[in-house]
């Protein structure tokens, strides 16, 4: 049955703002835009889409982010700081608990050399000019055992940041869709955008479900933003990077804190994910890769060897050339924006609470210049 704000668009339907993309980035933006009282629609390709949102690890993570772009560390810290209030607002509005917990996160390591490399990387990160300061700790095995008593004998230590956390990302997507509907946002599945043309101080979008007009358009279509951005005078040079995820059967709670590779969900299952593969748009599950990340996870937590795997899949990250987000407003078509990033869960609060109001009000501030795709054309010193 078609929901009140779903279904096929009326021919020539008009909106104040159209968001192209129905994943976590697009829905967070649309949820925030819906709070502004403007008439908003989300155009979604449908379940045939690549859907990076299906493959995320559900971390709300700050630790280690921003090496090479300290502004990104500040942006990420702001997101993690506002995530608690964001989750509570979603719960109050929709009744959906996204199971957000900010108990701190660990990055355990399996050798002294790896521990030293990680400590050095964190030091370089925090020594950058204009770097936002946040607490972290380099821990030896004895200290780590006090917090994670189930680590394996090969674990020599790790790093810890008290500002890290995690959530239930499937509930997050559900809450955002439910909140969009409550805010009057129209959701249009099966509306892959074929063309975007300027028209009457706005835009005409030719989609698989008909023509739609909008005063502003926000491209949050993940990999497909690379195709759409040039139509509005922007660029989104993103590429796919494949990663594998494993989920085990539910087990008794043993892992209170998330790690960068293994986390226990609020429902009891254990998620494992630690692969980075340059494989184009191929999402074929590779048993060898799954076996390798499972074996490594067991070295961290030997009790995992006794658990059955219930699901495993491969999904695609959305990565810019330097791995950082692209946020930009078109200079030749000022009502057009592109928003693309890898960390759609972590940055969801910023997208909803910061970016969306700015877009609704008219444009991005100078603080976002650093995130422009123009950075990829700056000549490098010899």
Coordinates of C-alpha atoms in Angstrom, one line a residue:
X1 CA 0.0 0.0 0.0
X2 CA 1.3 3.4 -0.9
X3 CA 2.1 5.6 2.1
X4 CA 0.7 9.1 2.3
X5 CA 3.9 10.8 1.1
X6 CA 5.1 8.1 -1.2
X7 CA 4.4 6.9 -4.7
X8 CA 4.6 8.3 -8.2
X9 CA 5.1 12.0 -8.5
X10 CA 2.4 14.1 -10.0
X11 CA 3.5 15.4 -13.4
X12 CA 5.2 18.7 -12.9
X13 CA 5.0 18.6 -9.1
X14 CA 6.8 21.5 -7.4
X15 CA 8.9 21.6 -4.3
X16 CA 11.0 24.1 -2.5
X17 CA 13.9 21.7 -2.1
X18 CA 14.6 18.3 -3.6
X19 CA 17.1 15.9 -2.1
X20 CA 18.5 13.3 -4.6
X21 CA 19.3 10.2 -2.6
X22 CA 17.5 8.2 0.0
X23 CA 20.3 6.8 2.0
X24 CA 21.6 7.9 5.4
X25 CA 23.1 11.2 4.0
X26 CA 20.0 12.1 2.0
X27 CA 17.5 11.2 4.7
X28 CA 19.4 13.1 7.4
X29 CA 19.4 16.2 5.3
X30 CA 15.7 15.8 4.3
X31 CA 14.7 15.2 7.9
X32 CA 16.5 18.5 8.9
X33 CA 15.0 20.3 5.9
X34 CA 11.6 19.1 6.8
X35 CA 12.0 20.8 10.2
X36 CA 12.3 24.2 8.5
X37 CA 8.7 24.2 7.1
X38 CA 9.7 24.2 3.5
X39 CA 8.2 21.8 1.0
X40 CA 10.7 19.0 0.6
X41 CA 11.0 15.8 -1.5
X42 CA 13.4 12.9 -1.5
X43 CA 14.0 11.2 -4.9
X44 CA 15.3 7.7 -4.4
X45 CA 16.5 5.3 -7.0
X46 CA 14.9 2.3 -5.1
X47 CA 16.2 -1.0 -4.0
X48 CA 18.2 -1.5 -7.2
X49 CA 20.6 1.2 -5.9
X50 CA 24.1 0.3 -4.7
X51 CA 23.1 1.5 -1.2
X52 CA 26.3 2.2 0.8
X53 CA 23.9 2.6 3.8
X54 CA 23.4 -1.1 3.8
X55 CA 27.1 -1.7 4.5
X56 CA 28.0 0.7 7.3
X57 CA 29.4 -0.4 10.6
X58 CA 27.2 1.9 12.6
X59 CA 30.0 3.6 14.5
X60 CA 29.7 7.2 15.7
X61 CA 33.5 7.7 15.6
X62 CA 36.0 10.5 16.2
X63 CA 39.2 8.7 17.0
X64 CA 41.9 9.2 14.4
X65 CA 39.9 11.3 12.0
X66 CA 41.3 14.4 10.4
X67 CA 44.9 13.7 9.6
X68 CA 45.6 15.9 6.6
X69 CA 42.5 18.0 7.2
X70 CA 42.1 19.2 10.8
X71 CA 38.9 21.0 10.0
X72 CA 37.4 17.5 9.4
X73 CA 38.3 16.5 13.0
X74 CA 36.5 19.6 14.2
X75 CA 33.5 18.8 12.1
X76 CA 33.4 15.2 13.3
X77 CA 33.8 16.2 17.0
X78 CA 30.9 18.6 16.6
X79 CA 28.8 15.7 15.1
X80 CA 29.7 13.3 18.0
X81 CA 28.9 16.0 20.5
X82 CA 25.5 16.6 19.1
X83 CA 24.6 13.0 18.4
X84 CA 23.0 12.3 21.8
X85 CA 20.5 15.2 21.4
X86 CA 19.8 14.2 17.8
X87 CA 19.1 10.6 18.8
X88 CA 16.8 11.8 21.6
X89 CA 14.9 14.1 19.3
X90 CA 14.3 11.2 16.9
X91 CA 13.1 9.0 19.7
X92 CA 10.7 11.7 20.9
X93 CA 9.4 12.4 17.4
X94 CA 9.1 8.8 16.1
X95 CA 9.3 6.5 19.1
X96 CA 12.3 4.7 17.5
X97 CA 15.3 4.2 19.8
X98 CA 18.4 4.1 17.6
X99 CA 20.4 2.6 20.5
X100 CA 23.0 5.3 20.5
X101 CA 25.7 4.7 23.2
X102 CA 28.7 6.9 23.8
X103 CA 30.8 4.8 26.2
X104 CA 34.1 5.4 24.4
X105 CA 35.8 3.3 21.7
X106 CA 39.0 1.2 21.4
X107 CA 41.4 0.4 18.6
X108 CA 43.2 -2.7 19.9
X109 CA 46.4 -3.9 18.1
X110 CA 48.3 -7.1 17.8
X111 CA 51.9 -6.0 17.9
X112 CA 54.2 -3.5 19.6
X113 CA 55.1 -2.0 16.3
X114 CA 51.4 -1.5 15.4
X115 CA 50.8 0.2 18.8
X116 CA 53.7 2.5 18.2
X117 CA 52.5 3.4 14.7
X118 CA 49.1 4.1 16.1
X119 CA 50.5 6.3 18.9
X120 CA 52.6 8.2 16.4
X121 CA 49.6 8.7 14.1
X122 CA 47.5 10.1 16.9
X123 CA 50.4 12.5 17.9
X124 CA 50.8 13.7 14.3
X125 CA 47.0 14.2 14.2
X126 CA 46.9 16.4 17.3
X127 CA 50.0 18.3 16.4
X128 CA 48.4 19.8 13.3
X129 CA 47.8 23.6 13.3
X130 CA 44.2 24.4 14.1
X131 CA 43.5 20.9 15.3
X132 CA 40.6 20.6 17.7
X133 CA 41.8 18.9 20.9
X134 CA 40.0 15.9 22.3
X135 CA 41.0 13.3 24.8
X136 CA 42.5 10.0 23.9
X137 CA 44.8 7.5 25.6
X138 CA 47.4 5.0 24.5
X139 CA 47.0 1.9 26.6
X140 CA 49.1 -1.1 27.3
X141 CA 47.7 -4.7 27.6
X142 CA 47.2 -4.5 31.4
X143 CA 45.1 -1.3 31.1
X144 CA 43.2 -2.7 28.1
X145 CA 42.4 -5.9 30.0
X146 CA 40.6 -3.9 32.7
X147 CA 38.2 -2.5 30.2
X148 CA 38.0 -5.5 27.8
X149 CA 38.6 -8.7 29.7
X150 CA 37.9 -11.0 26.8
X151 CA 40.8 -9.9 24.6
X152 CA 43.1 -12.6 23.2
X153 CA 46.7 -13.2 24.2
X154 CA 48.1 -11.6 21.1
X155 CA 46.6 -8.2 21.9
X156 CA 49.4 -5.9 23.2
X157 CA 47.4 -2.7 23.8
X158 CA 45.5 -0.1 21.9
X159 CA 44.2 3.4 21.8
X160 CA 41.0 4.7 23.5
X161 CA 38.8 7.8 23.0
X162 CA 36.0 8.5 25.4
X163 CA 34.0 10.4 22.7
X164 CA 33.4 7.4 20.4
X165 CA 30.2 5.4 20.3
X166 CA 27.9 3.4 18.1
X167 CA 24.2 3.0 17.3
X168 CA 21.7 0.8 15.4
X169 CA 22.0 2.2 11.9
X170 CA 19.0 0.3 10.6
X171 CA 16.9 1.9 13.2
X172 CA 18.5 5.2 12.4
X173 CA 17.4 4.9 8.8
X174 CA 13.9 3.9 9.9
X175 CA 13.7 6.8 12.3
X176 CA 14.8 9.3 9.7
X177 CA 12.2 8.0 7.2
X178 CA 9.5 8.1 9.9
X179 CA 10.5 11.6 10.9
X180 CA 10.5 12.8 7.3
X181 CA 7.0 11.6 6.9
X182 CA 5.9 13.4 10.1
X183 CA 7.6 16.5 8.9
X184 CA 5.7 16.4 5.6
X185 CA 8.6 15.4 3.4
X186 CA 7.5 13.5 0.2
X187 CA 9.4 10.3 -0.4
X188 CA 9.6 9.2 -4.0
X189 CA 11.1 5.7 -4.5
X190 CA 11.9 4.5 -8.0
X191 CA 12.7 8.0 -9.2
X192 CA 16.2 7.8 -10.5
X193 CA 17.2 11.2 -11.8
X194 CA 18.1 11.2 -15.4
X195 CA 18.6 14.9 -16.0
X196 CA 18.7 18.2 -14.1
X197 CA 18.1 21.4 -16.0
X198 CA 17.9 25.0 -14.8
X199 CA 14.4 26.4 -15.2
X200 CA 12.6 29.5 -13.9
X201 CA 15.0 30.4 -11.0
X202 CA 15.0 26.7 -10.1
X203 CA 15.5 23.3 -11.5
X204 CA 13.6 20.7 -13.6
X205 CA 14.5 17.1 -12.8
X206 CA 13.6 14.5 -15.3
X207 CA 13.2 11.2 -13.4
X208 CA 12.1 7.6 -14.0
X209 CA 8.8 8.6 -12.2
X210 CA 8.1 11.9 -14.1
X211 CA 9.2 15.5 -14.1
X212 CA 9.7 17.4 -10.8
X213 CA 10.5 21.0 -10.3
X214 CA 12.4 22.5 -7.3
X215 CA 13.8 25.8 -6.2
X216 CA 16.9 24.0 -4.8
X217 CA 18.4 20.6 -5.4
X218 CA 20.7 18.8 -3.1
X219 CA 22.8 15.9 -4.5
X220 CA 23.2 13.3 -1.8
X221 CA 23.2 10.3 -4.2
X222 CA 26.5 8.7 -3.1
X223 CA 28.3 7.3 -6.1
X224 CA 25.7 8.6 -8.5
X225 CA 26.5 12.2 -7.5
X226 CA 29.6 11.9 -9.8
X227 CA 27.2 11.7 -12.8
X228 CA 24.7 14.3 -11.6
X229 CA 27.0 17.0 -10.2
X230 CA 28.3 18.3 -13.6
X231 CA 24.6 19.0 -14.6
X232 CA 24.5 21.8 -12.0
X233 CA 28.1 23.1 -12.3
X234 CA 29.6 21.0 -9.6
X235 CA 31.8 17.9 -9.3
X236 CA 31.8 14.9 -7.1
X237 CA 34.9 12.9 -7.8
X238 CA 34.0 9.9 -5.7
X239 CA 35.0 6.2 -6.1
X240 CA 33.8 3.0 -4.6
X241 CA 35.8 1.0 -2.1
X242 CA 34.5 -2.4 -1.2
X243 CA 34.3 -3.6 2.4
X244 CA 33.0 -6.9 3.9
X245 CA 30.8 -7.2 7.0
X246 CA 30.1 -10.3 9.0
X247 CA 27.3 -10.7 11.6
X248 CA 27.2 -13.5 14.1
X249 CA 24.4 -15.1 16.1
X250 CA 23.3 -13.3 19.3
X251 CA 25.4 -14.0 22.4
X252 CA 25.6 -12.8 26.0
X253 CA 27.0 -9.3 26.3
X254 CA 30.8 -9.3 26.5
X255 CA 31.9 -6.2 24.6
X256 CA 30.7 -3.1 26.3
X257 CA 32.7 -0.7 24.1
X258 CA 32.9 -0.7 20.3
X259 CA 36.2 -1.2 18.5
X260 CA 37.1 -0.1 15.0
X261 CA 36.9 -3.8 13.8
X262 CA 34.5 -5.6 16.1
X263 CA 31.4 -4.4 18.0
X264 CA 28.5 -6.1 19.8
X265 CA 25.2 -4.6 18.8
X266 CA 22.4 -3.7 21.1
X267 CA 20.6 -6.8 20.0
X268 CA 23.4 -9.2 20.9
X269 CA 24.9 -10.1 17.6
X270 CA 28.6 -9.2 16.8
X271 CA 29.5 -7.2 13.8
X272 CA 33.0 -7.8 12.2
X273 CA 34.3 -5.6 9.4
X274 CA 37.9 -4.7 8.5
X275 CA 38.5 -4.9 4.8
X276 CA 39.4 -2.2 2.2
X277 CA 39.3 -3.5 -1.4
X278 CA 39.6 -1.6 -4.7
X279 CA 37.1 -3.6 -6.7
X280 CA 35.1 -1.1 -8.6
X281 CA 31.4 -1.5 -8.3
X282 CA 31.6 -5.3 -7.7
X283 CA 29.8 -6.2 -4.5
X284 CA 30.3 -9.9 -4.9
X285 CA 31.0 -11.6 -1.5
X286 CA 34.5 -12.9 -1.4
X287 CA 34.8 -15.9 1.0
X288 CA 38.5 -15.5 1.3
X289 CA 38.2 -11.9 2.5
X290 CA 35.4 -12.8 4.9
X291 CA 37.6 -15.7 6.3
X292 CA 40.6 -13.3 6.7
X293 CA 38.7 -10.7 8.7
X294 CA 37.0 -13.4 10.8
X295 CA 40.3 -14.9 11.6
X296 CA 41.7 -11.5 12.6
X297 CA 38.7 -10.8 14.8
X298 CA 39.2 -14.1 16.6
X299 CA 42.7 -13.0 17.4
X300 CA 41.3 -10.0 19.1
X301 CA 38.4 -11.9 20.8
X302 CA 38.9 -15.7 20.9
X303 CA 35.4 -16.4 22.1
X304 CA 34.1 -15.4 18.6
X305 CA 35.3 -18.7 17.3
X306 CA 32.4 -20.4 19.0
X307 CA 29.8 -18.3 17.4
X308 CA 27.9 -19.1 14.2
X309 CA 27.8 -16.5 11.3
X310 CA 24.3 -15.6 10.3
X311 CA 25.0 -13.0 7.7
X312 CA 27.8 -11.7 5.6
X313 CA 27.9 -9.2 2.7
X314 CA 30.0 -6.8 0.8
X315 CA 29.1 -3.1 0.3
X316 CA 30.7 0.0 -1.2
X317 CA 32.1 3.0 0.6
X318 CA 31.8 6.4 -1.1
X319 CA 35.3 7.9 -1.1
X320 CA 36.6 11.2 -2.4
X321 CA 40.3 11.3 -3.6
X322 CA 41.5 12.3 -0.1
X323 CA 38.7 10.4 1.9
X324 CA 37.2 13.6 3.3
X325 CA 33.6 14.9 2.6
X326 CA 32.6 17.1 -0.3
X327 CA 30.2 19.9 0.7
X328 CA 29.7 22.6 -2.0
X329 CA 27.3 25.0 -3.4
X330 CA 27.3 25.7 -7.2
X331 CA 28.6 29.1 -8.2
X332 CA 26.8 29.1 -11.6
X333 CA 23.6 27.6 -10.2
X334 CA 23.5 28.8 -6.6
X335 CA 20.5 26.7 -5.7
X336 CA 22.4 23.4 -6.2
X337 CA 24.4 21.7 -3.6
X338 CA 26.4 18.4 -3.4
X339 CA 26.8 16.6 -0.1
X340 CA 28.9 13.4 -0.1
X341 CA 30.9 11.6 2.5
X342 CA 32.0 8.2 3.8
X343 CA 30.8 8.6 7.4
X344 CA 27.1 8.9 6.9
X345 CA 26.3 7.6 10.4
X346 CA 28.8 9.7 12.4
X347 CA 27.9 12.9 10.5
X348 CA 24.2 12.4 10.4
X349 CA 23.6 14.8 13.3
X350 CA 25.6 17.5 11.5
X351 CA 23.8 16.9 8.2
X352 CA 20.4 17.2 9.9
X353 CA 21.1 20.0 12.4
X354 CA 23.8 22.2 10.7
X355 CA 23.9 21.6 6.9
X356 CA 20.1 21.4 6.4
X357 CA 19.2 24.7 8.0
X358 CA 22.0 26.4 6.0
X359 CA 20.7 25.0 2.8
X360 CA 17.2 26.0 3.6
X361 CA 18.3 29.5 4.5
X362 CA 20.1 30.0 1.2
X363 CA 23.7 28.7 1.3
X364 CA 26.8 27.4 2.9
X365 CA 29.1 29.6 5.0
X366 CA 32.8 30.2 4.4
X367 CA 33.6 27.5 6.9
X368 CA 32.7 24.9 4.3
X369 CA 35.2 26.2 1.7
X370 CA 37.8 23.7 2.9
X371 CA 35.4 20.9 1.9
X372 CA 34.9 22.1 -1.7
X373 CA 35.9 19.8 -4.5
X374 CA 38.0 22.7 -5.7
X375 CA 40.7 21.5 -3.3
X376 CA 41.5 18.7 -5.7
X377 CA 42.7 21.3 -8.3
X378 CA 45.1 23.2 -6.1
X379 CA 48.6 22.8 -7.5
X380 CA 50.9 20.9 -5.1
X381 CA 54.3 22.2 -4.2
X382 CA 57.1 20.4 -6.0

